[in-house]
XYZ file of N, CA and C in Angstrom:
324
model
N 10.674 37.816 -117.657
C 9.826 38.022 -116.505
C 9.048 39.327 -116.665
N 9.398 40.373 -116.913
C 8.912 41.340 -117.010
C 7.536 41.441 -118.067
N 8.543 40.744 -119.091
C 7.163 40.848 -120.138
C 5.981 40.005 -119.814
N 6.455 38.923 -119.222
C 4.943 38.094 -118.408
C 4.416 39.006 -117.577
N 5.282 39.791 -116.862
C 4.167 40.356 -115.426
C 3.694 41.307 -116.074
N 3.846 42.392 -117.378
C 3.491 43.221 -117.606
C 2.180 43.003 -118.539
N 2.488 41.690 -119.206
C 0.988 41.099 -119.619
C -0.108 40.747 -118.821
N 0.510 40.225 -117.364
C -1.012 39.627 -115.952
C -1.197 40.895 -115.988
N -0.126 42.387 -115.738
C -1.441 43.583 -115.067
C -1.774 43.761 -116.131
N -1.939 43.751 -117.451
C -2.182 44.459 -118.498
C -3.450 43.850 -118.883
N -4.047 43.019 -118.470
C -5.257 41.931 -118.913
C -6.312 42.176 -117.581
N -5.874 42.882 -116.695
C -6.150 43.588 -115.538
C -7.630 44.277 -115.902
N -7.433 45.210 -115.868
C -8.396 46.591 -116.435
C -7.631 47.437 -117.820
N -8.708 47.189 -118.877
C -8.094 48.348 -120.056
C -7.686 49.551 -120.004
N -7.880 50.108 -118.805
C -7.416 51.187 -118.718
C -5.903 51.308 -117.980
N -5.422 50.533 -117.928
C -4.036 50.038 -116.763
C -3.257 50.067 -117.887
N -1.799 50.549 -117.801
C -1.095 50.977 -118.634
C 0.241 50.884 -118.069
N 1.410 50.894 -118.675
C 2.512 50.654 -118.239
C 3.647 51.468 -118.958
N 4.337 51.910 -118.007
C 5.595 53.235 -117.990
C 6.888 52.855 -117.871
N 7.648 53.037 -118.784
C 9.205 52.667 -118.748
C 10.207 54.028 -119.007
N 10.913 53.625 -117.974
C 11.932 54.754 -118.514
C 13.068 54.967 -118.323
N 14.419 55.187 -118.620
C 15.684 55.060 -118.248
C 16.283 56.395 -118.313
N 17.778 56.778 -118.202
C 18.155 57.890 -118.510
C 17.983 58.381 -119.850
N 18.057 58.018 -120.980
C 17.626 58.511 -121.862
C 16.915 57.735 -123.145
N 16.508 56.493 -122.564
C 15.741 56.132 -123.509
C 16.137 55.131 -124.673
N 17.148 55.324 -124.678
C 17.702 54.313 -126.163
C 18.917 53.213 -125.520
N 18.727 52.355 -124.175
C 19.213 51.684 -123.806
C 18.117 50.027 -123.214
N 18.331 50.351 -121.985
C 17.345 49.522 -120.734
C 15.600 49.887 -121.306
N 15.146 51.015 -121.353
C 13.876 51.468 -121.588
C 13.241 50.944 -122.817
N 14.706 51.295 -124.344
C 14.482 50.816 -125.379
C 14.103 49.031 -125.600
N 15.280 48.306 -125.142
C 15.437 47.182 -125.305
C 13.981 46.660 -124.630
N 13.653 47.121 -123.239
C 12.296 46.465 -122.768
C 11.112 46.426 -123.693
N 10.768 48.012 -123.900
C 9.986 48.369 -125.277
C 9.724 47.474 -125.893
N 10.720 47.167 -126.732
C 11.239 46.526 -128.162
C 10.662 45.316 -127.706
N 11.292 44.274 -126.546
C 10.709 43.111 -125.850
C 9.202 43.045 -125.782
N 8.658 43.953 -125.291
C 7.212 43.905 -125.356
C 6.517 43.999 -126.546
N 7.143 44.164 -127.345
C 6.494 44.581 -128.641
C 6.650 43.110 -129.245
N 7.584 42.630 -129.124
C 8.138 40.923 -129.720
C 7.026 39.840 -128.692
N 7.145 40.118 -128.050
C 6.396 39.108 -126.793
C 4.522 39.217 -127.100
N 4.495 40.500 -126.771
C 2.831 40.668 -127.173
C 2.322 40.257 -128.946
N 3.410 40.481 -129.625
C 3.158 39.723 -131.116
C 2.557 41.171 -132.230
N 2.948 42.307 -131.295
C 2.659 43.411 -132.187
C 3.692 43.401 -133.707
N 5.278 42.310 -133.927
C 5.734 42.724 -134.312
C 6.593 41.154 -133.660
N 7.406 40.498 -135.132
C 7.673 39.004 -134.778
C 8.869 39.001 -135.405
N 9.265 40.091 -135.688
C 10.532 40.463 -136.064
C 11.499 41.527 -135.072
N 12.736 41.022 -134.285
C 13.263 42.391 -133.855
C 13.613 43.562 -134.872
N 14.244 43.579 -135.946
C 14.176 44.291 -136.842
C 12.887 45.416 -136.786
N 11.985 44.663 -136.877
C 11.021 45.462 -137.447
C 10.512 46.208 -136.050
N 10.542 45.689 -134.800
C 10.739 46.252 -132.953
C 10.876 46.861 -133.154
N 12.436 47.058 -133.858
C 13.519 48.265 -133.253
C 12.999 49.917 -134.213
N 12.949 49.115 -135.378
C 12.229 50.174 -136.369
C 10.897 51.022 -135.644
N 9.838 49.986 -134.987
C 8.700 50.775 -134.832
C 8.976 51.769 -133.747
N 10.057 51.157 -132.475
C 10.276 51.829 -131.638
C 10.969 53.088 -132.028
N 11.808 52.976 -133.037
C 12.611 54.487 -133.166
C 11.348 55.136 -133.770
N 10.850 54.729 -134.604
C 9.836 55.929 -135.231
C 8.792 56.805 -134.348
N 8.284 55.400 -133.176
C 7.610 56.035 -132.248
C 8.099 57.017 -131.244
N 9.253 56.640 -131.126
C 10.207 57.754 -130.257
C 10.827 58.841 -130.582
N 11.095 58.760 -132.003
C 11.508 60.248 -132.540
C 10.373 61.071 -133.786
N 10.047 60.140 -134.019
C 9.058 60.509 -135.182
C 9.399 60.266 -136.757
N 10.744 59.900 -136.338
C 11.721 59.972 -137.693
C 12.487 58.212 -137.674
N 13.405 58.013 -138.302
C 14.162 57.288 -138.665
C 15.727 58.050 -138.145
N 15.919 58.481 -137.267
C 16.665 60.051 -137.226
C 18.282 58.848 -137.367
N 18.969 59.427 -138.079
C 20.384 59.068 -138.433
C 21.569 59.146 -136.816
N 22.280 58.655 -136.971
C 23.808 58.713 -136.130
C 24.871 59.586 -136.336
N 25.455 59.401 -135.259
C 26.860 60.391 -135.971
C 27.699 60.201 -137.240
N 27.463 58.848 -137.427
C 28.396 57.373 -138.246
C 27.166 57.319 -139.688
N 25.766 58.132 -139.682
C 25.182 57.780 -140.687
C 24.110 57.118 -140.920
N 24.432 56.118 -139.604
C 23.712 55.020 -140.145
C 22.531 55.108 -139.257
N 21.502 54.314 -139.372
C 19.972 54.460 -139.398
C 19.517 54.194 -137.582
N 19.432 55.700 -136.360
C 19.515 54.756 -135.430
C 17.895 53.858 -135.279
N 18.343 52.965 -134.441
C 16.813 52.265 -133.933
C 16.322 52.701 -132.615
N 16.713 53.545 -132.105
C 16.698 54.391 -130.803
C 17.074 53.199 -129.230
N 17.488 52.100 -129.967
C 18.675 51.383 -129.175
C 19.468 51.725 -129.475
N 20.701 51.921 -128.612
C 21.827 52.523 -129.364
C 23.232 50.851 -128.207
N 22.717 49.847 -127.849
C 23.447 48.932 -126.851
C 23.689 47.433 -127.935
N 24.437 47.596 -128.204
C 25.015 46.325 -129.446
C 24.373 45.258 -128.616
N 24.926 45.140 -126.889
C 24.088 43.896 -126.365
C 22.522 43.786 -126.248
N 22.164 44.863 -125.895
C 20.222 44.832 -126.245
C 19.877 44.881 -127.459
N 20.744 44.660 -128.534
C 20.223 44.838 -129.937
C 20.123 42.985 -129.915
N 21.355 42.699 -129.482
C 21.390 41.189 -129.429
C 20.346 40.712 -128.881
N 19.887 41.163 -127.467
C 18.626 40.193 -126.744
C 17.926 40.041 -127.571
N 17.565 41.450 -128.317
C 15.872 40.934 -128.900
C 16.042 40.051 -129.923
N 17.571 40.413 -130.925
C 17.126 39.024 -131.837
C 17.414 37.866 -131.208
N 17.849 37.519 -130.068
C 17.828 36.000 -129.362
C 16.265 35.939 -129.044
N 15.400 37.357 -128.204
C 14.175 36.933 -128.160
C 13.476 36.516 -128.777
N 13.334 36.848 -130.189
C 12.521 36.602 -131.429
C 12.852 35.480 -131.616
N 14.227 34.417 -131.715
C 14.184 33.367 -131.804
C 13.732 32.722 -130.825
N 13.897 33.222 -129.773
C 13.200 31.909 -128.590
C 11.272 32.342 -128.792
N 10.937 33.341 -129.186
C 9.601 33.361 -129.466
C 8.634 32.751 -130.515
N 9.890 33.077 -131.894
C 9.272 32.552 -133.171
C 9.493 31.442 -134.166
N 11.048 30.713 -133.661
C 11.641 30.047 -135.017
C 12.396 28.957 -133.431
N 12.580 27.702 -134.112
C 12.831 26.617 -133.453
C 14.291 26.454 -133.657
N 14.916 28.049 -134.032
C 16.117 27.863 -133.611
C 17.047 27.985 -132.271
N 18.151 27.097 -132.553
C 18.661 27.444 -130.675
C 19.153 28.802 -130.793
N 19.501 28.998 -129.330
C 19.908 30.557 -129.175
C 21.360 30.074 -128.648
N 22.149 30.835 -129.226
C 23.735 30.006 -129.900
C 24.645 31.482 -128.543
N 25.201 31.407 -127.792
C 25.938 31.699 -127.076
C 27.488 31.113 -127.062
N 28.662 31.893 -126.597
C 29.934 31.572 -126.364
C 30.248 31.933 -124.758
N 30.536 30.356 -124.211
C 30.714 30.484 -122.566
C 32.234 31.313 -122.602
N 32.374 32.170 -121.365
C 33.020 32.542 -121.551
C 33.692 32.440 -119.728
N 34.802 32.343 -119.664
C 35.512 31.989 -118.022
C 36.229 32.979 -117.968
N 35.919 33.873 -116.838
C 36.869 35.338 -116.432
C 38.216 34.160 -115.321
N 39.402 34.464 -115.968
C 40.523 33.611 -115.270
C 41.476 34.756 -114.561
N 41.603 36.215 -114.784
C 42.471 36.769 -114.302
C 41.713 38.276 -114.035
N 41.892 38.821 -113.230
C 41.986 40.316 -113.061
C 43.187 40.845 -112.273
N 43.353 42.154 -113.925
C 44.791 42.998 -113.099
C 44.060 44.150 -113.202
N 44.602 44.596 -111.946
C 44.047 46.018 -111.357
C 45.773 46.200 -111.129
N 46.099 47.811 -111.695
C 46.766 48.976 -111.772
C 46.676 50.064 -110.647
Protein backbone atom coordinates (compact mmCIF):
# COMPACT_ATOMS: atom_id res chain seq x y z
CA UNK A 1 0.00 0.00 0.00
CA UNK A 2 2.38 2.42 0.74
CA UNK A 3 4.41 1.97 -2.22
CA UNK A 4 1.21 2.51 -4.44
CA UNK A 5 0.22 5.67 -2.53
CA UNK A 6 3.65 6.95 -2.60
CA UNK A 7 3.75 6.48 -6.42
CA UNK A 8 -0.17 8.48 -6.96
CA UNK A 9 1.55 11.55 -4.91
CA UNK A 10 4.73 11.13 -6.58
CA UNK A 11 3.29 11.47 -10.30
CA UNK A 12 1.61 14.51 -8.60
CA UNK A 13 4.02 17.47 -9.18
CA UNK A 14 7.96 16.80 -9.73
CA UNK A 15 8.71 18.64 -7.21
CA UNK A 16 6.70 16.51 -4.39
CA UNK A 17 8.94 14.32 -2.60
CA UNK A 18 8.67 11.87 0.08
CA UNK A 19 10.28 11.48 3.75
CA UNK A 20 10.77 8.39 5.79
CA UNK A 21 12.05 7.94 8.95
CA UNK A 22 12.29 5.72 12.00
CA UNK A 23 14.41 5.68 15.11
CA UNK A 24 17.38 4.99 13.50
CA UNK A 25 17.07 4.11 10.18
CA UNK A 26 18.16 0.56 9.52
CA UNK A 27 14.79 -1.06 10.40
CA UNK A 28 10.92 0.18 9.34
CA UNK A 29 12.56 3.33 7.36
CA UNK A 30 15.17 0.92 5.76
CA UNK A 31 12.93 -1.90 4.69
CA UNK A 32 10.29 0.84 3.17
CA UNK A 33 13.28 2.49 1.27
CA UNK A 34 14.48 -0.70 -0.04
CA UNK A 35 10.52 -1.45 -1.07
CA UNK A 36 10.39 1.59 -3.04
CA UNK A 37 13.34 1.09 -4.73
CA UNK A 38 12.03 -2.69 -5.82
CA UNK A 39 8.50 -1.39 -6.68
CA UNK A 40 9.52 1.79 -8.71
CA UNK A 41 12.05 -0.68 -10.73
CA UNK A 42 15.13 1.45 -9.76
CA UNK A 43 16.58 -1.93 -8.79
CA UNK A 44 14.78 -5.69 -9.42
CA UNK A 45 16.88 -7.27 -7.17
CA UNK A 46 16.52 -6.99 -3.19
CA UNK A 47 20.10 -7.70 -2.93
CA UNK A 48 21.08 -5.13 -4.95
CA UNK A 49 18.03 -2.56 -2.72
CA UNK A 50 19.70 -3.32 0.19
CA UNK A 51 23.23 -2.61 -1.23
CA UNK A 52 22.16 0.77 -2.84
CA UNK A 53 20.42 1.71 0.30
CA UNK A 54 23.41 1.12 2.65
CA UNK A 55 25.74 2.98 0.38
CA UNK A 56 23.31 5.80 0.14
CA UNK A 57 22.99 5.95 3.82
CA UNK A 58 26.41 5.63 4.99
CA UNK A 59 28.47 6.31 2.10
CA UNK A 60 30.29 3.14 2.66
CA UNK A 61 29.56 -0.55 2.69
CA UNK A 62 30.30 0.07 6.57
CA UNK A 63 30.89 -3.53 8.28
CA UNK A 64 29.10 -5.07 11.68
CA UNK A 65 30.21 -6.03 14.84
CA UNK A 66 30.23 -9.86 13.44
CA UNK A 67 32.18 -8.49 10.16
CA UNK A 68 29.95 -8.96 7.95
CA UNK A 69 28.77 -6.47 5.24
CA UNK A 70 25.82 -4.31 6.86
CA UNK A 71 22.92 -3.38 4.31
CA UNK A 72 21.78 -0.68 6.70
CA UNK A 73 18.77 -3.15 7.41
CA UNK A 74 19.84 -4.65 10.22
CA UNK A 75 15.76 -6.86 10.78
CA UNK A 76 16.29 -10.60 9.46
CA UNK A 77 12.31 -10.15 8.97
CA UNK A 78 12.53 -6.94 6.63
CA UNK A 79 15.43 -8.50 4.96
CA UNK A 80 12.86 -11.29 4.24
CA UNK A 81 9.95 -8.91 2.92
CA UNK A 82 11.91 -7.52 0.27
CA UNK A 83 13.12 -10.77 -1.08
CA UNK A 84 9.36 -12.04 -0.94
CA UNK A 85 8.75 -8.51 -2.63
CA UNK A 86 10.99 -8.99 -5.51
CA UNK A 87 9.40 -12.23 -6.05
CA UNK A 88 5.92 -11.10 -6.04
CA UNK A 89 7.26 -8.18 -8.38
CA UNK A 90 9.64 -10.02 -10.71
CA UNK A 91 9.70 -13.91 -11.04
CA UNK A 92 6.43 -16.14 -11.16
CA UNK A 93 7.54 -17.65 -8.18
CA UNK A 94 5.16 -18.37 -5.17
CA UNK A 95 5.99 -16.67 -2.02
CA UNK A 96 6.47 -19.88 0.20
CA UNK A 97 5.45 -19.13 3.96
CA UNK A 98 5.09 -21.58 7.17
CA UNK A 99 1.49 -21.16 8.94
CA UNK A 100 2.12 -21.02 12.12
CA UNK A 101 -0.82 -21.54 15.30
CA UNK A 102 0.10 -19.73 18.69
CA UNK A 103 -1.63 -22.74 21.06
CA UNK A 104 -0.31 -21.71 24.51
CA UNK A 105 0.88 -18.70 26.47
CA UNK A 106 2.75 -18.96 29.86
CA UNK A 107 3.20 -15.89 31.61
CA UNK A 108 5.54 -16.08 34.89
Amino acid sequence: IFCANASRYLTGDPRYVVCMHCSDGTTRSGVMSCAWILHCGHRVAASDALDLFAHRRSGTNQKRFDGALTHGVDSPAGVRALYNLEKLLYTNMPLTYHERILSSVKVE
